[in-house]
mmCIF file of N, CA and C in Angstrom:
data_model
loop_
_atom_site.group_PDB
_atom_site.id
_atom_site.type_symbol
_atom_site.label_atom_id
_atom_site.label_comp_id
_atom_site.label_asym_id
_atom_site.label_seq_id
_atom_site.Cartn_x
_atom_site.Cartn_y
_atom_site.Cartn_z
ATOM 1 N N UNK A 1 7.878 1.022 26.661
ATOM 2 C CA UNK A 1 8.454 0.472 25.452
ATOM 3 C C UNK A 1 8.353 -1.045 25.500
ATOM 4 N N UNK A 2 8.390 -1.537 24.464
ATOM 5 C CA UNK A 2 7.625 -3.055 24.124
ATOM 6 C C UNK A 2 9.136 -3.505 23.176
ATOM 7 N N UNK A 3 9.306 -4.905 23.687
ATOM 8 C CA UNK A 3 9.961 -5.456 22.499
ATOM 9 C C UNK A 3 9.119 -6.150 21.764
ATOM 10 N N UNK A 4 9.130 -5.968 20.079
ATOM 11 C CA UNK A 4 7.989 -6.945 19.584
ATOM 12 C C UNK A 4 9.175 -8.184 19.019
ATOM 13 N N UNK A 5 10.439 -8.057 18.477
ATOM 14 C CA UNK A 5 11.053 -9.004 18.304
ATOM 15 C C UNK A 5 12.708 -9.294 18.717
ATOM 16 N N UNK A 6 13.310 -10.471 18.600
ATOM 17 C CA UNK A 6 14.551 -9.810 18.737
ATOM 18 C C UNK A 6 15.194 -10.741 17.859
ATOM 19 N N UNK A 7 14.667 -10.904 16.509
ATOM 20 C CA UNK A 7 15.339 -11.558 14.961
ATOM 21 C C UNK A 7 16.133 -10.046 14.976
ATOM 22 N N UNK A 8 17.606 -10.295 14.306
ATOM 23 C CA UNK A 8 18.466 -9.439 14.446
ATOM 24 C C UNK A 8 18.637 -8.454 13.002
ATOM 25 N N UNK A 9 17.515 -7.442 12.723
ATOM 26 C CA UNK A 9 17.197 -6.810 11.256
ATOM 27 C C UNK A 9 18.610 -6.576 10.778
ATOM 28 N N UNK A 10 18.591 -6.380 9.367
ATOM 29 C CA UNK A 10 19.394 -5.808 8.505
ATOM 30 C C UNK A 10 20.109 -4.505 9.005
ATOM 31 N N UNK A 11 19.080 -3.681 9.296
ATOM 32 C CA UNK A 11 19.422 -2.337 9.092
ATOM 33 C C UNK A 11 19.210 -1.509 10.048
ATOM 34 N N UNK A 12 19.769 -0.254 10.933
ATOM 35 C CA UNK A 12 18.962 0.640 11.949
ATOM 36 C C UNK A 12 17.930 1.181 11.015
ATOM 37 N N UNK A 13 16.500 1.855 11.912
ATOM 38 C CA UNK A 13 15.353 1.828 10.858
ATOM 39 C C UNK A 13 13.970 2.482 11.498
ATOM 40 N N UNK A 14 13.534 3.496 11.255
ATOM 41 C CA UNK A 14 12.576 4.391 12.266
ATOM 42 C C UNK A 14 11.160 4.076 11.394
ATOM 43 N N UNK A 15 10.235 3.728 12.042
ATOM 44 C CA UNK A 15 9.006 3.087 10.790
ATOM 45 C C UNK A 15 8.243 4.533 11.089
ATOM 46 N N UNK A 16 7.162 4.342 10.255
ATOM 47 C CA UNK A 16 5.877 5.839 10.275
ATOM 48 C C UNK A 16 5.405 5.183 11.557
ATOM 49 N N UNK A 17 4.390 6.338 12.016
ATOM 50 C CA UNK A 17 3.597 5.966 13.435
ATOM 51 C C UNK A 17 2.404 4.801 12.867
ATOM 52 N N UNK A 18 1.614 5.212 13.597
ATOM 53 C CA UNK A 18 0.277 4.323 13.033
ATOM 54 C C UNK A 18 -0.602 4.191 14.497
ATOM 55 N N UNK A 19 -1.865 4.806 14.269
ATOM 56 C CA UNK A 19 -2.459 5.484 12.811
ATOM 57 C C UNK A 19 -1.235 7.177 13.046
ATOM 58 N N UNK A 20 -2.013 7.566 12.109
ATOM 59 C CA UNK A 20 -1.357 8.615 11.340
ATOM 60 C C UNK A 20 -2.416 9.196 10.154
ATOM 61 N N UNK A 21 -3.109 10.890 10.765
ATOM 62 C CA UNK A 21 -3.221 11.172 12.065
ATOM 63 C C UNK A 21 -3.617 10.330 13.193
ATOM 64 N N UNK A 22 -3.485 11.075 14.140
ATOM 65 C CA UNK A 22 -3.863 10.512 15.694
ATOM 66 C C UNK A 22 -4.472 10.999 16.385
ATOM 67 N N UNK A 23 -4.771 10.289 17.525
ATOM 68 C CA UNK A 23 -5.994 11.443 18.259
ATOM 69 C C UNK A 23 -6.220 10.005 19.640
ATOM 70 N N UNK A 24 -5.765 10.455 20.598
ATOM 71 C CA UNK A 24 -4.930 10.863 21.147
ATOM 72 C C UNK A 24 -3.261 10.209 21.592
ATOM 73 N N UNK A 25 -3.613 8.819 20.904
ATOM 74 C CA UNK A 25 -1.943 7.545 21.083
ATOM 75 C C UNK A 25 -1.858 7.293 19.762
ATOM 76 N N UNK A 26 -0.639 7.050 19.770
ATOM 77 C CA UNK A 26 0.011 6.689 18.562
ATOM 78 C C UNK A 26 1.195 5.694 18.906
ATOM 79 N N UNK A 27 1.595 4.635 17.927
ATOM 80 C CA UNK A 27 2.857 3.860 18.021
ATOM 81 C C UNK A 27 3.628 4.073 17.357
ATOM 82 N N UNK A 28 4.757 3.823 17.481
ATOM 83 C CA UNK A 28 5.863 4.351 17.036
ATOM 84 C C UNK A 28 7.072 3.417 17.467
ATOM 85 N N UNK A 29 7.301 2.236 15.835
ATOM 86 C CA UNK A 29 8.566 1.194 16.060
ATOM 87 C C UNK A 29 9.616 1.777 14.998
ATOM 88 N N UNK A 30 10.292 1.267 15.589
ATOM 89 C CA UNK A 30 12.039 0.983 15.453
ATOM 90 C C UNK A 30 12.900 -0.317 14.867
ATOM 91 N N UNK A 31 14.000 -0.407 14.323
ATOM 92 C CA UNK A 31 14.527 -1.630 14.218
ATOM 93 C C UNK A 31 16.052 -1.362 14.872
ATOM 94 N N UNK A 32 16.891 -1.962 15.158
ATOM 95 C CA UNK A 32 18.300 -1.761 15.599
ATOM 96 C C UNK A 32 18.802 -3.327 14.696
ATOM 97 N N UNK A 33 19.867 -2.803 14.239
ATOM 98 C CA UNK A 33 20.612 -3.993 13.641
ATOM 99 C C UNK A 33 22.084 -3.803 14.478
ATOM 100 N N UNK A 34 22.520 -3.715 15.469
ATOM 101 C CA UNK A 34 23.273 -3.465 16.656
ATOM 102 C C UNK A 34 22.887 -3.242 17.931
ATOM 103 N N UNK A 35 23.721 -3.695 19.415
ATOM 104 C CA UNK A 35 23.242 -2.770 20.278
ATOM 105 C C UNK A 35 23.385 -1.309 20.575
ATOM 106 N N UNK A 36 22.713 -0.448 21.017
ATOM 107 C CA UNK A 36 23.027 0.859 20.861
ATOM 108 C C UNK A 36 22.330 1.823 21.620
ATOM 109 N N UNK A 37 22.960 2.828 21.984
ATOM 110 C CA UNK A 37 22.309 3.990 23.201
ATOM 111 C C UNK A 37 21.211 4.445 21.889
ATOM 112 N N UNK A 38 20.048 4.648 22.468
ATOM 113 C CA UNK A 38 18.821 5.144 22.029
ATOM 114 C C UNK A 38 18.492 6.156 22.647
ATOM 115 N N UNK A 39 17.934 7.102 21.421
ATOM 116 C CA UNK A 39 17.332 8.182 22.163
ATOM 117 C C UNK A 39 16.265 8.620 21.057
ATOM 118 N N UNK A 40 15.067 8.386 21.758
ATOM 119 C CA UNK A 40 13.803 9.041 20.867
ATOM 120 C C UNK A 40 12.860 9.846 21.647
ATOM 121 N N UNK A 41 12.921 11.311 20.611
ATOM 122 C CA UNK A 41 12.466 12.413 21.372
ATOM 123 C C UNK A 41 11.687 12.822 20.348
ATOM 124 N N UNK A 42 10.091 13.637 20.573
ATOM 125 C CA UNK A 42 8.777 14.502 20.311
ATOM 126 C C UNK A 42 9.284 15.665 20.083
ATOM 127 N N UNK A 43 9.176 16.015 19.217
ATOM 128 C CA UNK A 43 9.178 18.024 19.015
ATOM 129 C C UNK A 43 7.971 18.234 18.479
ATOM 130 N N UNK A 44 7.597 19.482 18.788
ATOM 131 C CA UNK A 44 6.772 20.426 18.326
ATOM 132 C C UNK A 44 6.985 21.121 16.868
ATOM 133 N N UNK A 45 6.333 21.722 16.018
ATOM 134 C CA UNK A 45 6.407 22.547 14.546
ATOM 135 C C UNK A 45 7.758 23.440 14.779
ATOM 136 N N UNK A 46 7.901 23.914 16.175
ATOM 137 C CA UNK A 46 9.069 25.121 16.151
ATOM 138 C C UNK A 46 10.343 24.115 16.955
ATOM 139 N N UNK A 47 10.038 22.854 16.937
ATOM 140 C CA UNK A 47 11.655 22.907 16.975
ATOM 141 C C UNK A 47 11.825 22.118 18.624
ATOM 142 N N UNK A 48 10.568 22.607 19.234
ATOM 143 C CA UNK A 48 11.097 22.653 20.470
ATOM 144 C C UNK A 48 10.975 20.963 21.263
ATOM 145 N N UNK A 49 11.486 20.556 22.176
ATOM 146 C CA UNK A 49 11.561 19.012 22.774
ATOM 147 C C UNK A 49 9.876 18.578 23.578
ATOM 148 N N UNK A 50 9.273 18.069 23.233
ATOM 149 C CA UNK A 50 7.942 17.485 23.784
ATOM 150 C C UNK A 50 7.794 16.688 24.661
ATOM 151 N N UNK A 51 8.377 15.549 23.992
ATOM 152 C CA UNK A 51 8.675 14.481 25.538
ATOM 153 C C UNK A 51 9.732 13.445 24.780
ATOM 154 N N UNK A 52 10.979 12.998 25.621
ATOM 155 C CA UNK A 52 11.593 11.952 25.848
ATOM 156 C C UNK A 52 10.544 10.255 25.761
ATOM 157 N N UNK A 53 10.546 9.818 24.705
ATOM 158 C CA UNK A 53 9.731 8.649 25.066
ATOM 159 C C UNK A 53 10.656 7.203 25.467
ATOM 160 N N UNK A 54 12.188 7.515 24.608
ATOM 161 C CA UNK A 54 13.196 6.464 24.794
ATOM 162 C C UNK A 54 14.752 6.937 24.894
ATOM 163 N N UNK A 55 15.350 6.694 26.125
ATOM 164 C CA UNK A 55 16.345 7.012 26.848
ATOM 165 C C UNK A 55 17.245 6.316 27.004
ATOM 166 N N UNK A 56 17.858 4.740 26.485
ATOM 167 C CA UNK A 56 18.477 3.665 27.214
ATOM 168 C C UNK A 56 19.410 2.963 26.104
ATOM 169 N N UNK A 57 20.287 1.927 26.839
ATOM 170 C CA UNK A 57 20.876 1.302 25.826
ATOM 171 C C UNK A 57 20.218 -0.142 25.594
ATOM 172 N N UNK A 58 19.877 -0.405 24.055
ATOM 173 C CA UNK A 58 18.744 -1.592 23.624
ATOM 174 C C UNK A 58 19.474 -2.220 22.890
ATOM 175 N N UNK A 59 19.257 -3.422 23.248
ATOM 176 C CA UNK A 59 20.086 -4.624 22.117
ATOM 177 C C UNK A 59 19.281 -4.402 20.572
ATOM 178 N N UNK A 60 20.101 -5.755 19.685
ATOM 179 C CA UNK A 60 19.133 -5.361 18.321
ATOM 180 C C UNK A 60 17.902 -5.992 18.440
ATOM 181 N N UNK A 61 16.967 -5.737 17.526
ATOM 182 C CA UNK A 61 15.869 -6.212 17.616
ATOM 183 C C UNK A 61 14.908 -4.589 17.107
ATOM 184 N N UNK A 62 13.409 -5.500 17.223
ATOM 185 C CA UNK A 62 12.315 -4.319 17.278
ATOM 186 C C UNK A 62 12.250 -4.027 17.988
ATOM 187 N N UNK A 63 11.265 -3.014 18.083
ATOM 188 C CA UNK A 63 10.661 -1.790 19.603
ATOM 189 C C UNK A 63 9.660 -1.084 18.695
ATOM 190 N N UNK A 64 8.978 -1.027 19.747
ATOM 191 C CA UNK A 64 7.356 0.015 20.010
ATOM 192 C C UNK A 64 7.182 0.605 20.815
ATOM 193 N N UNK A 65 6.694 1.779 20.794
ATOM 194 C CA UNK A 65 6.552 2.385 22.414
ATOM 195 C C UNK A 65 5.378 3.158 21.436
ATOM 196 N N UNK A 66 4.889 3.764 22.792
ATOM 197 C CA UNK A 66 3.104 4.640 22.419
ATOM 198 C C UNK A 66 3.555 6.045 22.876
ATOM 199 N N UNK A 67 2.952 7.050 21.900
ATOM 200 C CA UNK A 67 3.381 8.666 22.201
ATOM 201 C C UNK A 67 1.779 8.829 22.560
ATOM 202 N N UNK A 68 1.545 9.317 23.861
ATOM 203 C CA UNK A 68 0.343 10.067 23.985
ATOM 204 C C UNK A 68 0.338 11.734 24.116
ATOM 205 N N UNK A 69 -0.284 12.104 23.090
ATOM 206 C CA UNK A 69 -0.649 13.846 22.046
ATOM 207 C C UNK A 69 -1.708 14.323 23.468
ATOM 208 N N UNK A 70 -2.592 13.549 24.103
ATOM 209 C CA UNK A 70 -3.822 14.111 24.781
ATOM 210 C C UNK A 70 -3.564 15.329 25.639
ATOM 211 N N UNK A 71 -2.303 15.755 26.040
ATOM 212 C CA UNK A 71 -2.387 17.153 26.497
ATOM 213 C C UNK A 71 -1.896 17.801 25.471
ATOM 214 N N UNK A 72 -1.630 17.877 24.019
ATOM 215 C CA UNK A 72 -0.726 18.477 23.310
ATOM 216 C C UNK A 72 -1.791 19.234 22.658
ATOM 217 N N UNK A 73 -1.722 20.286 21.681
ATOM 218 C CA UNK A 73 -2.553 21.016 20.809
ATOM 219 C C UNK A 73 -2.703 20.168 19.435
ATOM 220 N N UNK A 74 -3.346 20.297 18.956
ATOM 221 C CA UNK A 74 -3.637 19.311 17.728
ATOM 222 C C UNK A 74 -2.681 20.216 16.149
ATOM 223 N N UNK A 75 -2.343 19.539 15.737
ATOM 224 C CA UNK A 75 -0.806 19.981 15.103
ATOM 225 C C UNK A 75 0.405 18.907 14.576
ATOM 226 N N UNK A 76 0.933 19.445 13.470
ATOM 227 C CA UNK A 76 2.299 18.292 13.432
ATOM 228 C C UNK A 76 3.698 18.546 14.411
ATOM 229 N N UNK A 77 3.560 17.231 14.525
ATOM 230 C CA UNK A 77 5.084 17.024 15.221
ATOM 231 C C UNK A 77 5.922 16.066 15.026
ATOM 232 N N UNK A 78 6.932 16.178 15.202
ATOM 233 C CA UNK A 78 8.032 15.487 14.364
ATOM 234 C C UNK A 78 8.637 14.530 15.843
ATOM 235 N N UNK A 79 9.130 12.928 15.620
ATOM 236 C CA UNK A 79 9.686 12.386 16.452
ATOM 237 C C UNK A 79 11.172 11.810 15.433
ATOM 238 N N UNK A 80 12.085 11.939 16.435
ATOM 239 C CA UNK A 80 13.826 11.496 15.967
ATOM 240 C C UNK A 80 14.491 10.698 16.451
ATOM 241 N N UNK A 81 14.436 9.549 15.970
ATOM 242 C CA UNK A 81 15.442 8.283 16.160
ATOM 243 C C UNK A 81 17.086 8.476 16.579
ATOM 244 N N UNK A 82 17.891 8.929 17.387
ATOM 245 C CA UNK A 82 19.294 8.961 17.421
ATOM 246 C C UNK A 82 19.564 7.577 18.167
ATOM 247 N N UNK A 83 20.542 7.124 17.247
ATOM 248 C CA UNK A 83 21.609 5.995 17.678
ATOM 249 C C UNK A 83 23.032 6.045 17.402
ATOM 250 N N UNK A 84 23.978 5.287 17.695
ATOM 251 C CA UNK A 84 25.596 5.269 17.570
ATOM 252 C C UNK A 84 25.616 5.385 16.329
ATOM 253 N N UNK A 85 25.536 6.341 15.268
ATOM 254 C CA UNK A 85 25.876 6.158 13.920
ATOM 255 C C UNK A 85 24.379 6.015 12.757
ATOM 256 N N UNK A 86 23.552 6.724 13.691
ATOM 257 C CA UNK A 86 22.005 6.696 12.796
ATOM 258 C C UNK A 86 21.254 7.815 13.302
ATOM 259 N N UNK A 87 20.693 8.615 12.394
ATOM 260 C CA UNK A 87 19.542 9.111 12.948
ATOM 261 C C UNK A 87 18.660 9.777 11.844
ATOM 262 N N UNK A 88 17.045 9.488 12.295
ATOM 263 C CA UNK A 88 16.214 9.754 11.549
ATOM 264 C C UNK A 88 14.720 10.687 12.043
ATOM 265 N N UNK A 89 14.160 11.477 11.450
ATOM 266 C CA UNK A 89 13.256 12.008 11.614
ATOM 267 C C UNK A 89 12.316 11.613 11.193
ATOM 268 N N UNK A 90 10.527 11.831 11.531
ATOM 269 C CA UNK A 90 9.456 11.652 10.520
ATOM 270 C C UNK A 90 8.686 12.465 12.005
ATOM 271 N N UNK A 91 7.347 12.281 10.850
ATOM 272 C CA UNK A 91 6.515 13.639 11.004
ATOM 273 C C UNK A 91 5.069 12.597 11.020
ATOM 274 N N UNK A 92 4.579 13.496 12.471
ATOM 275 C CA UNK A 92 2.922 12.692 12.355
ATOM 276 C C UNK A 92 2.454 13.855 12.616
ATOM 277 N N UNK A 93 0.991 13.785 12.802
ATOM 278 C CA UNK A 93 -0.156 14.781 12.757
ATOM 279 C C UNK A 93 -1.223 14.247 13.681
ATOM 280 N N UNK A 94 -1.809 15.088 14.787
ATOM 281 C CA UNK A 94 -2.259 15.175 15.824
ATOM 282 C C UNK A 94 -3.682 15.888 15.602
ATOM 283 N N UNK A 95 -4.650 15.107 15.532
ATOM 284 C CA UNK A 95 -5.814 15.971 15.378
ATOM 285 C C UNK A 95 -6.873 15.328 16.389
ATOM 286 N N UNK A 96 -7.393 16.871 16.825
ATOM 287 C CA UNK A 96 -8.000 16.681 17.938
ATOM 288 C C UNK A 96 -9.638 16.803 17.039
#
């Protein structure tokens, strides 16, 4: 995980990946307008947990971190932003 800034945003805030589809990394930023326990986790179409990419407590600011798909099946999967009082879903697509 990367800090790209630490100007203190407006708002908590889960951006699209990019690119989108992907094949085989993808990025995937954030905003925090507080500090706050983070947790951003990969699921699969059924639901199920893929990988833990962010685990910790992060001041405010941006963040980036990279999801690598290269052992995964090519398919959508959904990653979820949880923080103290936020949480958000979005959906990328994995094509091999």
């Amino acid at each position: 995980m990367q800090t790209i800034s630490t100007e203190i945003p407006s708002a908590f805030s889960l951006n699209q990946n990019y690119p989108n589809p992907f094949n085989p990394r993808t990025v995937i930023s954030f905003q925090l307008s507080a500090v706050s326990d983070v947790v951003l986790k990969v699921y699969d179409i059924m639901g199920r947990e893929v990988q833990t990419l962010v685990n910790e407590k992060l001041q405010s600011g941006t963040f980036e971190t990279t999801f690598d798909g290269s052992s995964l099946n090519s398919g959508v999967y959904f990653y979820k932003l949880t923080t103290d009082g936020f949480a958000e879903t979005r959906r990328m697509l994995l094509i091999k």
